mmCIF file of N, CA and C in Angstrom:
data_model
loop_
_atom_site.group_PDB
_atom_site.id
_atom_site.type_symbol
_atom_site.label_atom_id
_atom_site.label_comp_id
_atom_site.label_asym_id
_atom_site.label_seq_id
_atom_site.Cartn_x
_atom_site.Cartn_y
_atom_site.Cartn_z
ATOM 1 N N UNK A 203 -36.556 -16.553 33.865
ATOM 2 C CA UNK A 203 -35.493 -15.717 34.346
ATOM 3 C C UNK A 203 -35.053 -14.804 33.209
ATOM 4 N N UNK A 204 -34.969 -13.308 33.247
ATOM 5 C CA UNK A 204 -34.385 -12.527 32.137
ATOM 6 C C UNK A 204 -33.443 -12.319 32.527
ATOM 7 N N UNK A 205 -32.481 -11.096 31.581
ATOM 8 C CA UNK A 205 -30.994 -11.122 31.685
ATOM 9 C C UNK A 205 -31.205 -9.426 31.963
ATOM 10 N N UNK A 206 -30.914 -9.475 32.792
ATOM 11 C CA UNK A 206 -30.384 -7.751 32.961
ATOM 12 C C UNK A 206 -29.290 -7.178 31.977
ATOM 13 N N UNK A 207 -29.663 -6.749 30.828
ATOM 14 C CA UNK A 207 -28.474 -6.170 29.844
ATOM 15 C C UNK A 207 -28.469 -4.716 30.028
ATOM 16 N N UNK A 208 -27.044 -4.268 30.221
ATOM 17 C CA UNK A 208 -26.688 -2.623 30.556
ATOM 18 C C UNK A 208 -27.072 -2.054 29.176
ATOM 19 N N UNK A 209 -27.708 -1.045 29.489
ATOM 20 C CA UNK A 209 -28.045 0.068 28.164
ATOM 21 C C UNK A 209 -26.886 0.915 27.800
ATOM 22 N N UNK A 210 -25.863 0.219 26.680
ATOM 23 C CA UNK A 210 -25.665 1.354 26.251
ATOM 24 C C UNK A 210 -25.572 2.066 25.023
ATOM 25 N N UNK A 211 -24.770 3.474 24.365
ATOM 26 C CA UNK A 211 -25.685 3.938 23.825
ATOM 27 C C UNK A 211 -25.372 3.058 22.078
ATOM 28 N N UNK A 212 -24.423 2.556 22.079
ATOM 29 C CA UNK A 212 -24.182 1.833 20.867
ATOM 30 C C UNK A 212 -25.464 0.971 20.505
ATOM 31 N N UNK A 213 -25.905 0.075 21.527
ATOM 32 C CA UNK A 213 -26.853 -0.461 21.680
ATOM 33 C C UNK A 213 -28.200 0.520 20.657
ATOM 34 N N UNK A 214 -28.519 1.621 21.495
ATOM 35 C CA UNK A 214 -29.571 2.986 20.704
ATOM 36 C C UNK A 214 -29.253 2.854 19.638
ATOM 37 N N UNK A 215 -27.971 2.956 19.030
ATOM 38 C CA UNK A 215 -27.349 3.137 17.720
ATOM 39 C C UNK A 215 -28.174 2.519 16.449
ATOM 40 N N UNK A 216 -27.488 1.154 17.006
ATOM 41 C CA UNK A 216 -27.694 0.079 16.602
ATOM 42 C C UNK A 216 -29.248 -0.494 16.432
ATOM 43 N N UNK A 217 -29.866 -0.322 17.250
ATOM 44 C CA UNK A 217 -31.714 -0.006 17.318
ATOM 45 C C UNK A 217 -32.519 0.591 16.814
ATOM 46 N N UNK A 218 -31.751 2.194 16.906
ATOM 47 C CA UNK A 218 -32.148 3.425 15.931
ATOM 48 C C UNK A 218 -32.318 3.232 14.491
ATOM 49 N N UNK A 219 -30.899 2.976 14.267
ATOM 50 C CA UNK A 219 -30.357 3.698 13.037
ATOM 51 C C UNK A 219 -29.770 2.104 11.989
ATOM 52 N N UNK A 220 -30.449 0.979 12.009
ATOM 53 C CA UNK A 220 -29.014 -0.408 11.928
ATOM 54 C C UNK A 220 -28.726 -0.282 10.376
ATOM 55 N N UNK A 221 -29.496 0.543 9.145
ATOM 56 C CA UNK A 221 -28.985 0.858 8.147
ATOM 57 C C UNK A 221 -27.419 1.542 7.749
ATOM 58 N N UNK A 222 -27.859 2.919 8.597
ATOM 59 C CA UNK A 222 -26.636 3.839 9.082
ATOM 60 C C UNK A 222 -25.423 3.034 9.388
ATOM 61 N N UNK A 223 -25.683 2.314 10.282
ATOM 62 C CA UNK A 223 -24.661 1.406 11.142
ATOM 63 C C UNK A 223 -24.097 0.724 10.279
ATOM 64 N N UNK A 224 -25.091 -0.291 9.642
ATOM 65 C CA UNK A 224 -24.405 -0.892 8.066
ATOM 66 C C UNK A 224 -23.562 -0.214 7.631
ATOM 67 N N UNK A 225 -23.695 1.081 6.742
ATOM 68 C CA UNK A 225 -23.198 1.368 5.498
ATOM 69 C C UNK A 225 -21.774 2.138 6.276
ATOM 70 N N UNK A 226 -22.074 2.487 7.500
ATOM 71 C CA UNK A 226 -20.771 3.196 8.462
ATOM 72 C C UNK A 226 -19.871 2.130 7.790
ATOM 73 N N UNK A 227 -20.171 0.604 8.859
ATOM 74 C CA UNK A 227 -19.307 -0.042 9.048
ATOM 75 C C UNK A 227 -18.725 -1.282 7.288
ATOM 76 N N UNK A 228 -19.714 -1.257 6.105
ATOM 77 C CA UNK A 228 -19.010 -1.589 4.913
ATOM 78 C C UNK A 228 -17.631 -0.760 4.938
ATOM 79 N N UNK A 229 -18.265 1.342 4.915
ATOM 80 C CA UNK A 229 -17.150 2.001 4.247
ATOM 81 C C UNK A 229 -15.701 1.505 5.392
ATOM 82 N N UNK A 230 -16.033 1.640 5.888
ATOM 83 C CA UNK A 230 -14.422 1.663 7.176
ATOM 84 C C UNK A 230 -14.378 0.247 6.866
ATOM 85 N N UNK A 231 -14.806 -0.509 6.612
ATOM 86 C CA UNK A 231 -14.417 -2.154 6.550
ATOM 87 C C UNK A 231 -13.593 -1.808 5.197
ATOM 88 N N UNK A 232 -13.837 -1.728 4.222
ATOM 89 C CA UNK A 232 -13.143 -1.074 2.866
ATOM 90 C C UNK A 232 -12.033 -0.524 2.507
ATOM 91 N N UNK A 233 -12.255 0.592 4.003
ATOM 92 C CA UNK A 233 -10.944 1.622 3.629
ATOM 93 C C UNK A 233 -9.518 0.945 4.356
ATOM 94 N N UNK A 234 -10.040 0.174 5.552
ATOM 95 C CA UNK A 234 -8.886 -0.780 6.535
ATOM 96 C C UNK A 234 -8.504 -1.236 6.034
ATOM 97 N N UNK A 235 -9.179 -2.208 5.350
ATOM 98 C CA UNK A 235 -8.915 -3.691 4.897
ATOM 99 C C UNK A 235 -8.604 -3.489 3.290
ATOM 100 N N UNK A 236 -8.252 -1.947 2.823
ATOM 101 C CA UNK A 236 -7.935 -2.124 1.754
ATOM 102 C C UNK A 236 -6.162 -1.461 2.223
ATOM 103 N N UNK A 237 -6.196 -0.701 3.162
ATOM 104 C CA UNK A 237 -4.840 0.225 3.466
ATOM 105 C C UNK A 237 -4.074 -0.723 3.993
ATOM 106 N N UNK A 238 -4.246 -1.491 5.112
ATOM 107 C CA UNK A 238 -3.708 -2.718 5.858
ATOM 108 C C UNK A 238 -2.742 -3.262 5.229
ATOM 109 N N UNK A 239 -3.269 -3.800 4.216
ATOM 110 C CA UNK A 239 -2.204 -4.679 3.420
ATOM 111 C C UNK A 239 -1.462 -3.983 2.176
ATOM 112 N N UNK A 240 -1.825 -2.990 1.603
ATOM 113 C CA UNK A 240 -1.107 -2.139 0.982
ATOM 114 C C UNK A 240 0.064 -1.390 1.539
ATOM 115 N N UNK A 241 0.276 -1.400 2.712
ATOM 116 C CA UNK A 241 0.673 -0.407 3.544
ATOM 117 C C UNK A 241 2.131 -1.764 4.557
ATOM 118 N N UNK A 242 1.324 -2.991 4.549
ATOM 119 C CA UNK A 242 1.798 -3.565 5.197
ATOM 120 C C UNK A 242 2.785 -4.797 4.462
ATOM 121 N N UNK A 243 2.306 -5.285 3.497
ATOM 122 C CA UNK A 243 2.781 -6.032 1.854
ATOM 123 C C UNK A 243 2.622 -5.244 0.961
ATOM 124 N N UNK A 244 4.095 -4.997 0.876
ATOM 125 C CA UNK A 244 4.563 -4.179 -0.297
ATOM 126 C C UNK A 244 4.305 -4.933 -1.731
ATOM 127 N N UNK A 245 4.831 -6.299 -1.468
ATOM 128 C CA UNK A 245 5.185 -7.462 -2.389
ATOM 129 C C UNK A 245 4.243 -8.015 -3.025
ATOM 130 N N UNK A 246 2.787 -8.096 -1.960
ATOM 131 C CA UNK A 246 2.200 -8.852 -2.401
ATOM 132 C C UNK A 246 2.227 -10.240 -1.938
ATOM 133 N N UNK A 247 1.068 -11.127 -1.697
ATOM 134 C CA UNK A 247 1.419 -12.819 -1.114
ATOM 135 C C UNK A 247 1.122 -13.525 -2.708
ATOM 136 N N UNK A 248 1.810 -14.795 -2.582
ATOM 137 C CA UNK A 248 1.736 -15.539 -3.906
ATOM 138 C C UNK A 248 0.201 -15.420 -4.379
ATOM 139 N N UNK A 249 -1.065 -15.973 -3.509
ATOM 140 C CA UNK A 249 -2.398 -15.748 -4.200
ATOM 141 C C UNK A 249 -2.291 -14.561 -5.198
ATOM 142 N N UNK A 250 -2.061 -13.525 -4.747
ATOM 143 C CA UNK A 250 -2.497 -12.026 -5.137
ATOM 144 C C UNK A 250 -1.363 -12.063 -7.212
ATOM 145 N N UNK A 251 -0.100 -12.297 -6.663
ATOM 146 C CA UNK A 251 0.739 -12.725 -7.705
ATOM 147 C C UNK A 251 0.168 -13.196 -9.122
ATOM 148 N N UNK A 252 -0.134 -14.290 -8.353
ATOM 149 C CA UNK A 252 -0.367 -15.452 -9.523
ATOM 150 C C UNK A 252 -1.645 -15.459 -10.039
ATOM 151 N N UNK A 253 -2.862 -14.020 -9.173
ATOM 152 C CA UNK A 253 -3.791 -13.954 -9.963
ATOM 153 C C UNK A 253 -3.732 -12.601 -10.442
ATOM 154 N N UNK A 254 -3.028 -11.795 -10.514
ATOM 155 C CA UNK A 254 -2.890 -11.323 -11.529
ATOM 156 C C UNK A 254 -1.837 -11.157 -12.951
ATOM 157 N N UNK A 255 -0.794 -12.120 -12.544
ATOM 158 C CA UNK A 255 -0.075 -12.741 -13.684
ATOM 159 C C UNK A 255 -1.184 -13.326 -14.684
ATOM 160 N N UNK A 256 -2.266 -13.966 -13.950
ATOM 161 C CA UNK A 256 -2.781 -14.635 -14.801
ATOM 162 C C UNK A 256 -4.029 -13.565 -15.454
ATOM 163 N N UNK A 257 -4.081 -12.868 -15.178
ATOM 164 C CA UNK A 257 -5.080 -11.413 -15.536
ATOM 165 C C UNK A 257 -4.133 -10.617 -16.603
ATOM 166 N N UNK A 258 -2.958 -10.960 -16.548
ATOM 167 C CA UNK A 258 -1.899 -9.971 -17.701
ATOM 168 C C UNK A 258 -2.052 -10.918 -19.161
ATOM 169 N N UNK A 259 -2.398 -12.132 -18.957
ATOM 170 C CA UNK A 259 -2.664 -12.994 -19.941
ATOM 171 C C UNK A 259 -3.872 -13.468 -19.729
ATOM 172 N N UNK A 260 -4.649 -12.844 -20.346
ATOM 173 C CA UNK A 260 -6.221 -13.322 -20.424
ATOM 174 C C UNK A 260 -6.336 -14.409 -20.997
ATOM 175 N N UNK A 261 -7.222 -15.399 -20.986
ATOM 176 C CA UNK A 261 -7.611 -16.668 -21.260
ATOM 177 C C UNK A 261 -8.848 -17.139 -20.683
ATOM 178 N N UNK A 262 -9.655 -17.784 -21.425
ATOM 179 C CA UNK A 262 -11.251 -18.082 -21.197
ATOM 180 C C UNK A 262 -11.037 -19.423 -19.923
ATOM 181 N N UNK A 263 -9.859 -19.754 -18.961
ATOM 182 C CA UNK A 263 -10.079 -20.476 -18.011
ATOM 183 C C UNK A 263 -8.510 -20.925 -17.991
ATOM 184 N N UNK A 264 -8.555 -21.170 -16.552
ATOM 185 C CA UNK A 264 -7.111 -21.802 -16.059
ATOM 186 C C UNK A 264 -7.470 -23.014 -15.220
ATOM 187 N N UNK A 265 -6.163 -23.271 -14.946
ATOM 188 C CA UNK A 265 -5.752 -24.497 -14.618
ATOM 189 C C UNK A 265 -6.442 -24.852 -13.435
ATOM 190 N N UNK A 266 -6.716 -23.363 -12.500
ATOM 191 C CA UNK A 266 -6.932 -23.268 -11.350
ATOM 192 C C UNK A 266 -8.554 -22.980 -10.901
ATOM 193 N N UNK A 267 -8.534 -21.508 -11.517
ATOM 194 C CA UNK A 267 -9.572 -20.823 -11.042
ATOM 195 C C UNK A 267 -10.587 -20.689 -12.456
ATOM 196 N N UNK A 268 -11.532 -19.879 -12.224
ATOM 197 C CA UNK A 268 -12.170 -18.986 -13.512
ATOM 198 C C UNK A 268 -11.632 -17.958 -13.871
ATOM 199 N N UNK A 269 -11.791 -17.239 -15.143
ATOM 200 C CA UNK A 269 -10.951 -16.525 -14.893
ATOM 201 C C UNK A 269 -11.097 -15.006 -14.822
ATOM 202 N N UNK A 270 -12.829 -15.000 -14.087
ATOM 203 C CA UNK A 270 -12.903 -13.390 -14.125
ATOM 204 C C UNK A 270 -12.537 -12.652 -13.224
ATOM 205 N N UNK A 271 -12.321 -13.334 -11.713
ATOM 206 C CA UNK A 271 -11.440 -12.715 -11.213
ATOM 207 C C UNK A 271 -10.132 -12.651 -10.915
ATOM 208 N N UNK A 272 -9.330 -13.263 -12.015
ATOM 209 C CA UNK A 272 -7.548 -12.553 -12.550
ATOM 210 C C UNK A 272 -8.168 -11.116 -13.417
ATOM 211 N N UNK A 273 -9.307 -11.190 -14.070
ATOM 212 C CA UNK A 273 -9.322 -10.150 -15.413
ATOM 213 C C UNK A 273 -10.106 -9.112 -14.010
ATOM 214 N N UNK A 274 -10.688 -9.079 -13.402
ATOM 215 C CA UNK A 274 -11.235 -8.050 -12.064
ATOM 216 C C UNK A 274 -9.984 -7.198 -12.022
ATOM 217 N N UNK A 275 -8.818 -8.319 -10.990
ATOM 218 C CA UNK A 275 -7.747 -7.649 -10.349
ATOM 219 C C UNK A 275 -6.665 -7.159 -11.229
ATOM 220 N N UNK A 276 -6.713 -7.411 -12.212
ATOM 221 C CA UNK A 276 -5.439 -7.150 -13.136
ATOM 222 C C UNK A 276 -6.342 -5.487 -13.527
ATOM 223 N N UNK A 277 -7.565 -5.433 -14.153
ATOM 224 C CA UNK A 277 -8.100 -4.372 -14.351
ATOM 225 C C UNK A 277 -8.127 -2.938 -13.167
ATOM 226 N N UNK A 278 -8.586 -3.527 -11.750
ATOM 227 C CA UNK A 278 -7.909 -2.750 -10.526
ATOM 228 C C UNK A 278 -6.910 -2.486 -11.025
ATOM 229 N N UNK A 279 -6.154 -3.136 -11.067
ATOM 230 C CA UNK A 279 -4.527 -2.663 -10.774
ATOM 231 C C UNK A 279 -4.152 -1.794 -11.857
ATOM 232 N N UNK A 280 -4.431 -1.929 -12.690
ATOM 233 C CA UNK A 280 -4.034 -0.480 -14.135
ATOM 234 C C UNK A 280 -5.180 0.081 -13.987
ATOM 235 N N UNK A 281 -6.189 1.044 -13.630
ATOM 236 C CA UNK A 281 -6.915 1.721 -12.824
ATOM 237 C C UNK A 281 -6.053 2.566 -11.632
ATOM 238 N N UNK A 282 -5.331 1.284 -10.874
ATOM 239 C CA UNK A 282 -4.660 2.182 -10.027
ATOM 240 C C UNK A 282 -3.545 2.686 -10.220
ATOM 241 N N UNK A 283 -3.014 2.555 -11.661
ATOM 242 C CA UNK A 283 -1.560 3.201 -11.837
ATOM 243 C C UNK A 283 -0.418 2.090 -11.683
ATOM 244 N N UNK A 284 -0.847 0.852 -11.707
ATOM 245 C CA UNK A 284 -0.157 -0.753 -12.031
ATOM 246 C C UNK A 284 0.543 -0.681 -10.460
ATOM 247 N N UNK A 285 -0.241 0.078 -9.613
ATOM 248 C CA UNK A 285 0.120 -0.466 -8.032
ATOM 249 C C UNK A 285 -0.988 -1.469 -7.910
ATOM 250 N N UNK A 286 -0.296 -1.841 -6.515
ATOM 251 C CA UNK A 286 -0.822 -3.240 -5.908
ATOM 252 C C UNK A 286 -1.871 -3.265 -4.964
ATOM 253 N N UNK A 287 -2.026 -1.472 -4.419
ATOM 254 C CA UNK A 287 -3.405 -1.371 -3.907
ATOM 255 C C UNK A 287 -4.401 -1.860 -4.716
ATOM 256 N N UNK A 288 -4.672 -1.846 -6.056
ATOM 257 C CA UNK A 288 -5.994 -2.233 -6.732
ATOM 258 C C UNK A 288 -6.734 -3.059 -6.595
ATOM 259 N N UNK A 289 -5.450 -4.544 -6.285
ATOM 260 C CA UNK A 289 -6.297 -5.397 -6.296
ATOM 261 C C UNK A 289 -6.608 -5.417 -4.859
ATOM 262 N N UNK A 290 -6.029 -4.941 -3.971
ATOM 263 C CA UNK A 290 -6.606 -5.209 -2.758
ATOM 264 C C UNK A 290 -7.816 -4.500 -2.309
ATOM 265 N N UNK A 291 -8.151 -3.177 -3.185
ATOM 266 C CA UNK A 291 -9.409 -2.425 -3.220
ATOM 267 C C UNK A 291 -10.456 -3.950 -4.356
ATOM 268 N N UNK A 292 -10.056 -4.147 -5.319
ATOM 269 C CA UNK A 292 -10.904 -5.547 -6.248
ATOM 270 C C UNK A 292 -11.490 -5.996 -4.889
ATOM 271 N N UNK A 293 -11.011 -6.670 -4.033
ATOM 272 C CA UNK A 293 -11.242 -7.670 -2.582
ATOM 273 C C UNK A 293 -11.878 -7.053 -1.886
ATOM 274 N N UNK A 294 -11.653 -5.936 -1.621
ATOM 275 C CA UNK A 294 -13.358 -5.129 -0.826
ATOM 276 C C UNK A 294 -14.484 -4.696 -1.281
ATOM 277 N N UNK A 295 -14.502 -4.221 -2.933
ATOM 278 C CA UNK A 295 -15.260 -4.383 -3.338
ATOM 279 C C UNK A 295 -16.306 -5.639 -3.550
ATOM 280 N N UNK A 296 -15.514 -6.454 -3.776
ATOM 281 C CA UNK A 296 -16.196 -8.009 -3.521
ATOM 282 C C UNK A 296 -16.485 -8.365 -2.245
ATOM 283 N N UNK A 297 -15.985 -8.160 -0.891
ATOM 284 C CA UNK A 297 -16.473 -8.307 -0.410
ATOM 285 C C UNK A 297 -17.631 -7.613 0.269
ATOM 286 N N UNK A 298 -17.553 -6.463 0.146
ATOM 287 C CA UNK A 298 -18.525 -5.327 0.311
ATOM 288 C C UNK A 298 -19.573 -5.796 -0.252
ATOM 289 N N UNK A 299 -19.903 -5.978 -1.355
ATOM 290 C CA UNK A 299 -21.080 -6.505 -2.390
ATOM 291 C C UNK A 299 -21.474 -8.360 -1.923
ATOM 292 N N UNK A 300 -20.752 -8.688 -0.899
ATOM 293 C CA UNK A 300 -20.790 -10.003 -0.135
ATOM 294 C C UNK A 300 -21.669 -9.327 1.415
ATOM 295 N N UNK A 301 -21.626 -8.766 1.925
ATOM 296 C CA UNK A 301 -21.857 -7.937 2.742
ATOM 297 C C UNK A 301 -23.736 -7.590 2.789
ATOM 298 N N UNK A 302 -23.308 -6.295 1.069
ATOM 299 C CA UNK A 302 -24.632 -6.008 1.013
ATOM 300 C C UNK A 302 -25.635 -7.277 1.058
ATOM 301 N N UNK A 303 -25.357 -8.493 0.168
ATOM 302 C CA UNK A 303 -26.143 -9.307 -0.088
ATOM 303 C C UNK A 303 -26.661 -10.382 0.839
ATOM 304 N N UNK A 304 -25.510 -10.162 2.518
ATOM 305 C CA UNK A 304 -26.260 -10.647 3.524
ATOM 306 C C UNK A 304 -27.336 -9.845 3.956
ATOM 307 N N UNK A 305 -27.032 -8.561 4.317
ATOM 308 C CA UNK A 305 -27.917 -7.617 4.559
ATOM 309 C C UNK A 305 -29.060 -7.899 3.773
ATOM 310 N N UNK A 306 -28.880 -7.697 2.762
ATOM 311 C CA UNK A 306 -30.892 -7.281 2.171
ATOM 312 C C UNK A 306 -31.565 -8.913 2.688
ATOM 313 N N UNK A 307 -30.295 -10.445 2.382
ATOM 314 C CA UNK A 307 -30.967 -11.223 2.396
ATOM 315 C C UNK A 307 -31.412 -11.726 3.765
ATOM 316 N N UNK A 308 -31.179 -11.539 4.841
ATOM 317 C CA UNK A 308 -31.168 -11.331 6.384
ATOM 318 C C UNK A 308 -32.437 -10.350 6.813
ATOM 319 N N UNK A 309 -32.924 -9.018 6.415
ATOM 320 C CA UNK A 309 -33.610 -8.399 6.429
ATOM 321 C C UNK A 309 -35.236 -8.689 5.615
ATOM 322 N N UNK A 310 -34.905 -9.809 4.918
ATOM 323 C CA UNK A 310 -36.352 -11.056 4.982
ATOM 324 C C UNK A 310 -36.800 -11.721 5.678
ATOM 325 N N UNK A 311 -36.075 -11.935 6.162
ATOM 326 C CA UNK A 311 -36.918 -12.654 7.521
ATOM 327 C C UNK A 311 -36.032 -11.956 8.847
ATOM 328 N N UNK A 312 -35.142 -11.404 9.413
ATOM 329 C CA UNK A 312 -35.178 -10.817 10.704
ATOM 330 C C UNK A 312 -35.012 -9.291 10.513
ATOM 331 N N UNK A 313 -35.467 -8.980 12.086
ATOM 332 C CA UNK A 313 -35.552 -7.379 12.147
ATOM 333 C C UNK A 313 -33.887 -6.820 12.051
ATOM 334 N N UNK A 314 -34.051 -5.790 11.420
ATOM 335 C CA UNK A 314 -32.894 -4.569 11.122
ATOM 336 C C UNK A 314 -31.660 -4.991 12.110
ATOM 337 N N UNK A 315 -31.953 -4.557 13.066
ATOM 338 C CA UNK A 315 -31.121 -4.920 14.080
ATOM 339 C C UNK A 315 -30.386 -6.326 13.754
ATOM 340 N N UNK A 316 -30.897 -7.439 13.918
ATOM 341 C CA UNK A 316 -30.528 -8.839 13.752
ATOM 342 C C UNK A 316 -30.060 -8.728 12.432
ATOM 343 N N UNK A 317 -30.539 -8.719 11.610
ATOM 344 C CA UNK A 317 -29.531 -8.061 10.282
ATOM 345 C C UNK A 317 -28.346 -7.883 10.098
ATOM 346 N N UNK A 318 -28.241 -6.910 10.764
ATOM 347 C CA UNK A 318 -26.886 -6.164 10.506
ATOM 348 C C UNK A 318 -25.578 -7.021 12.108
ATOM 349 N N UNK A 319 -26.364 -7.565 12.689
ATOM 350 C CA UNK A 319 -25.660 -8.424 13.406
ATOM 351 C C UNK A 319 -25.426 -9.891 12.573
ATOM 352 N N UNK A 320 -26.005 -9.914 11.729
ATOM 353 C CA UNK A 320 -25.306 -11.281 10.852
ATOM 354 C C UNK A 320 -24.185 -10.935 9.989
ATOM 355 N N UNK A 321 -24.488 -9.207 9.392
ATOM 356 C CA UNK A 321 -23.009 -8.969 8.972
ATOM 357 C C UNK A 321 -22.049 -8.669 9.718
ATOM 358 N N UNK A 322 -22.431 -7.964 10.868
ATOM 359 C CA UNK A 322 -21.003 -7.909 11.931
ATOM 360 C C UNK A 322 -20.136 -9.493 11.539
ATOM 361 N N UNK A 323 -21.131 -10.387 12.416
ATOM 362 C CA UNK A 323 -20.346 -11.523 12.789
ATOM 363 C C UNK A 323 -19.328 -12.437 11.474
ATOM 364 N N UNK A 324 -19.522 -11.599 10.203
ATOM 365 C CA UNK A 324 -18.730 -12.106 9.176
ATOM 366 C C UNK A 324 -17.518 -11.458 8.869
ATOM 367 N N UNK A 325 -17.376 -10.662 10.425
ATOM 368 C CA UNK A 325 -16.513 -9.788 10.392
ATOM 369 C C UNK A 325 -15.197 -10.689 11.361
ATOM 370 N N UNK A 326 -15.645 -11.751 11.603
ATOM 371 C CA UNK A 326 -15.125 -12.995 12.365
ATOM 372 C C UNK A 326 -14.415 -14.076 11.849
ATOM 373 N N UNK A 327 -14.891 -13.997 10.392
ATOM 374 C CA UNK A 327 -14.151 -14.479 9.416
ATOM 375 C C UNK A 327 -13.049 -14.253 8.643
ATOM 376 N N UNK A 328 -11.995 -15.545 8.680
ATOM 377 C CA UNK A 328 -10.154 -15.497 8.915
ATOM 378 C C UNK A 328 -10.547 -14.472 6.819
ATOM 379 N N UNK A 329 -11.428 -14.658 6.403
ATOM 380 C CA UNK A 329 -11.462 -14.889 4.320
ATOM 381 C C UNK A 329 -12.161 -13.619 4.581
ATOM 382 N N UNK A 330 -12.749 -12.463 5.636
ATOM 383 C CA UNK A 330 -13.803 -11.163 4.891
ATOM 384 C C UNK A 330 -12.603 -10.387 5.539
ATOM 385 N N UNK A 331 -11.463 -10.710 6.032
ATOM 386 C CA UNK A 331 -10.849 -9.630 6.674
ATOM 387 C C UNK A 331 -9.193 -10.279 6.512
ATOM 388 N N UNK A 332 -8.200 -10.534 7.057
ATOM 389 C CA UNK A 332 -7.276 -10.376 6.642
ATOM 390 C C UNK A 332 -6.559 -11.242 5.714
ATOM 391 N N UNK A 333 -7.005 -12.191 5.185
ATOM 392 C CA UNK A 333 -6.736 -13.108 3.863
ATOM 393 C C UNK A 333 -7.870 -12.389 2.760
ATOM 394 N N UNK A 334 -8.439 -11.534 2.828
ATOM 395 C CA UNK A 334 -9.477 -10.881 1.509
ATOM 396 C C UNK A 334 -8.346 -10.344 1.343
#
């Protein structure tokens, strides 16, 4: 028994072009998910805080984490003029470069298409989108 699936043209898109489609959907994943919370937390949530308090005082390891990404986001952030967009651009960059590295590694063994449908679906995740 097959499935009658409606053609449409996203579908072509997506068939055509699934590189294109990729790199569309990194940049706009980037630019959202970096404005969102800049736009929306002024303040900042404690994570974001306390890792870059701990980026204003460099140290070869904390209590908590490692510590290259406090020294990442603290570096964003004086880059951006010691606003708080930085580090939330730090977090798409990382995840973006989380992204690429499903892509190429997905595109070893499945076709283009299927590919770039393994990065969609990490787009499902509570940590690549509004806790990044």
């Amino acid at each position: 028994m097959s499935l009658n699936v409606p053609d449409f043209k996203c579908t072509f898109l997506i068939t055509r072009n699934p590189a294109a489609v990729f790199w569309a959907f990194v940049l706009c994943h980037g630019i959202v998910w970096t404005l969102v919370p800049a736009l929306s937390q002024p303040n900042g949530s404690t994570d974001v805080m306390e890792l870059l308090n701990w980026g204003r005082h460099p140290r070869w390891g904390y209590w908590q984490h490692p510590p290259l990404q406090a020294w990442i986001a603290e570096a964003f952030v004086q880059v951006a003029g010691k606003s708080l967009w930085g580090a939330y651009l730090a977090s798409q960059v990382a995840i973006s470069a989380c992204f690429v590295a499903v892509w190429r590694f997905a595109r070893g063994f499945l076709e283009p298409p299927y590919a770039l449908l393994s990065v969609l679906m990490l787009e499902g995740v509570f940590y690549y989108n509004y806790m990044s």
